[in-house]
Every structure is written in C-alpha cells, then in structure tokens.
Amino acid sequence: MQKYLESSVIVAKFGGTSVADLPALQRCADIIQANPAIRVVVVSAAAGVTNRLVALAKGKSNDAERMQLLSEIMAIQHSISGELLPTPEINAQLREYLSRMAELSAYLSEVGVEASKQDELLALGERCSSMFLAELLRQRGLTSRDFDACQVIRTDSHFGNAEARPMRIGMLAKEYLKPLLENYCVVTQGFIGSDAADRVTTLGRGGSDLSAALFAEALKAHALQIWTDVDGIYTCDPRQVPSARPIAEITFAEAAEMATFGAKILHPATLLPAQRAQVPVFVGCTREPEKPGTWIKSKTQQRPVCRALSLRRGQVLLTARSLNMLHARGFLAELFAILARHRISVDLITTSEVSVALTLDATGSHSSGNSLISNELLAELAPLCDVEVEDGLALVAIIGHELSNTPEVASRVFQMIAKKNIRMISQGASPNNLCILVREDDASDILNTLHRGFLET
Ligand code: ADP
Ligand code: ASP
Ligand code: MG
C-alpha cells in the first residue's frame, strides 16, 4: 500500500446501486485499488434494502408481509455472501445482522413503533454493505477494515432525520478514525450515526452522501468522491429529460440549490460540510470511472446564467388565511414558530393582505417516510388561521448565476410555458435560483420545454 499522506486522503462514497451485488462491489474495489489515496470508503445499503427496511420499520405489516420483506432482504445479502465466500467470522456477523432485523421488525409490529428501534433496524442495511466491501478488499490483498460509523458520526436524538454535530464529529474522527488510516483502507457506513446516549440514529433518506461529506470535513480530506449510477451531475435529471448532458464543473452554491430543489443525485445537506471545509467534490459513475464526471468547487471557469434545472414532485402548498393578519404584527412569527416546533422549514413563500402561501421543505426527509403535514400540526394551526392544503404540485427550479439580475430570464420562462398555469413563483432571495410551482401533471412538459429553451441553444 502506498505511503499514507494525511493531506492527500480521499473519501469515496458508493451508493446503493454501486453496492447492489458482488459484480457491483468488484467495480467499487477496482476504483479503490486504483487510487491508494482513497483511505475512507462510505457505503450505502444495497439497492432495494433500505426501502424494505423502511416498510418493516413502520411496524404495520402483518406476519406474512413481514416474512416476505425479510426474505427479500436476506436474498439480496445471501446472493452477495454466496459469491463472495467470506470467512466464517463474516458469515456469523451476517447471521447476527439478519436475525437482529427479524427481532427488531417483530418488535415494531407486535409491541409498537419506537423511533430508536426503527433507526437501529434501518442501519442494518449499511452495516451489511460495509462488512462485505471490507472483506472483498481484504480478499484482494488490501489491508482493510470495517469501521462502525456510529463511533464518529455524532448527531442529535431526532431519530429518522438526525442532525449532525460537526465539532464533535471532528474530535471523534481524530481520536478513533485518523489513527487507523496509516495502515488501513477503512470501510464504513453512510446514513447512520449515534446520539449522545450512543443510540443509533439515521440522517434521512439518501443520507449516505451527507455522511461521506461529514467524514471528509472531519478529516480535512483532499477530495470527496461520490460514485453513483450516472456519470456526473447533469443539466437535469436524465430520467426526466433525455437530452440532459453532464456538467463538467459547478459551484457549491449551484449544486446545493440543485440538491435542495430535487436533484436526487446528492442529499441536499451534502455540500454544507464540503463547502465549510473547502473539500472539492467529484461525482462519477461506478460503471464508467474513466468518464470526466462533475467537479463541484468554490469557483468555476464558466458562469452561465442558466446552469441546470431541477424538479421536485409531490409538493404540498399550505395556505394560511386569517383576518387577524390584516395590519397585524407577529402572525408570521407565530406561524413559523409552530412549523419550527414540528421541525418543518419553509421553502417558498408568498404573502397577501390576509393570507400566506408556503411550500414545505422536505430536505433530508424523514427516514421512515412520514408526511410532513401531520394531524398534530393542523390541530396546532387551527386556532391561529384557516388552513388549506393543496397537493399534486411540483416545483421546477432554474439554477444558475445572477438570475435575479439578468433581464429577460423571467419573461423567457413565461413565454416558453405560456399555456401552463404557474401556481406560485419565487425569485430574488437567491441569485442562484428561480422557482415555479406548477401542476405535477405539467411538470415533465415544462421541464423539457425549459431545458430546450435555456440549455440546448
Ligand atoms: P445513489 O444510490 O448512488 O446515492 P441516487 O439514486 O440517490 O444514487 O442518485 C442518482 C440518481 O439521481 C440518478 O440515477 C438520476 O436519476 C438522479 N438525478 C436526479 N437529478 C439528477 C441530475 N441533475 N444529474 C444526474 N442525476 C440526477
Ligand atoms: N440507504 C439509505 C437510503 O436508501 C441512505 C443512502 O442510500 O444514501 O436512503
Ligand atoms: Mg443517493
């Protein structure tokens, strides 16, 4: 193994499809072996595992459904271990993880839902992946070890959507992780952490990207690599807009806006730690690692007015009406205090004399998939205002530079989609985005039209 240089450590994260089966894990191992600076590897659960664990964690399945979900998860994990032919110790560890899955899911269905147990269950998918990849690397002759992310990723106790404690993470990484890097390529889990009482927590769906960025920040890494199933960040989700193309370079601010407004390629909070620590981020494809991919940096050579589009489906518009709002002070403060108590932040907002309309920020959505608008929230709002909830909406964001200071951007948007209804528009708070709320049925058409107009000319 090449000599360890503290300043050149690279953190590499592999997502669910990249660790889905043994051939996929072999591709990860190829990338890791080709670059000795990769000393920390962060993995997701194999594709399909977390979705099934989420279904089990809800505790609503009957015995037959539970057995079915468990056997599907076991089939995925056994197909990997069957081909990998791991040591008896790894086989014993796998048995332990799978039986813990069965125990916890039975508890959640029979005794009742408990948030800390839900997170302990959800974490088991990532635990299987890191165990397998560390073993595979050892079989290929690398000194590698499986490391429990909970030793370093300290969070608060909001199970399902826990918030990381970067200062504490920095200290723990120095104590427990750094000393290992001289001799080992460390494989660890994304998505999971622990609270001050050492209970397992999760960071919200897609949270492995965030974990990797937190490790990169804590280690002051030279770079963070996000390996996934597309060869970089595209001008729009290629599944939505077939003519989208990869972007060579993008700024932290733009990429953060893209992620926040729906580009699933990165967890929305990923870029905060990377930007804080000025760690450049590379996004590339595990199947085609030779492709140029995308670099996310503080500054880019080109600064186009429009860089990309993103789409967030399933948006909910909450309109709060109250005659007390007329010339009154403090209405918004009260409304926002209630939303804050329910840990909801607001995305877009427009106000009129007696009403305020807002969409809710689903950033780092709860691991359990629970809806943001709960009956408890509506009951708390009822004495303050009349509330109307509209769904079936989608948010389209145009991401770029100086959008609010560039004449004609808004007029071009309106002209291009003149026949569609725009339910709400938000521009000006950030120079990096212009957002429109539209009917979900129209979203695909609108996205393709705007892409043609702004990004294909
Ligand atoms: P992983 O399991 O590796 O974390 P994800 O499924 O979370 O992968 O993210 C990758 C997916 O993100 C791609 O398959 C693609 O469909 C989607 N995606 C959304 N927006 C974009 C975009 N602008 N560029 C590239 N991919 C995008
Ligand atoms: N396995 C988790 C999920 O599916 C975390 C991740 O893949 O980033 O949400
Ligand atoms: Mg992801």
mmCIF file of C-alpha atoms in Angstrom, residues 229-246 258 263-265 309 447-448 451:
data_model
loop_
_atom_site.group_PDB
_atom_site.id
_atom_site.type_symbol
_atom_site.label_atom_id
_atom_site.label_comp_id
_atom_site.label_asym_id
_atom_site.label_seq_id
_atom_site.Cartn_x
_atom_site.Cartn_y
_atom_site.Cartn_z
ATOM 1 C CA ASP A 229 -25.118 5.251 -11.357
ATOM 2 C CA VAL A 230 -24.752 8.353 -13.578
ATOM 3 C CA ASP A 231 -21.534 9.893 -14.891
ATOM 4 C CA GLY A 232 -21.882 13.200 -13.090
ATOM 5 C CA ILE A 233 -24.414 15.894 -12.351
ATOM 6 C CA TYR A 234 -26.498 16.527 -15.454
ATOM 7 C CA THR A 235 -28.204 19.712 -16.620
ATOM 8 C CA CYS A 236 -31.381 17.986 -15.441
ATOM 9 C CA ASP A 237 -32.300 14.526 -14.158
ATOM 10 C CA PRO A 238 -31.605 12.378 -17.265
ATOM 11 C CA ARG A 239 -34.607 10.208 -16.353
ATOM 12 C CA GLN A 240 -36.849 13.260 -16.780
ATOM 13 C CA VAL A 241 -35.110 14.984 -19.681
ATOM 14 C CA PRO A 242 -33.401 12.561 -22.074
ATOM 15 C CA SER A 243 -31.424 15.363 -23.757
ATOM 16 C CA ALA A 244 -29.760 16.418 -20.458
ATOM 17 C CA ARG A 245 -25.962 16.357 -20.508
ATOM 18 C CA PRO A 246 -23.266 16.126 -17.843
ATOM 19 C CA MET A 258 -29.938 21.670 -7.309
ATOM 20 C CA ALA A 263 -31.829 16.633 -7.885
ATOM 21 C CA LYS A 264 -31.713 13.306 -6.086
ATOM 22 C CA ILE A 265 -28.117 12.782 -7.140
ATOM 23 C CA LEU A 309 -32.913 22.621 -13.956
ATOM 24 C CA LEU A 447 -39.051 20.745 -17.675
ATOM 25 C CA ASN A 448 -38.357 19.560 -21.218
ATOM 26 C CA HIS A 451 -34.404 22.634 -20.971
#
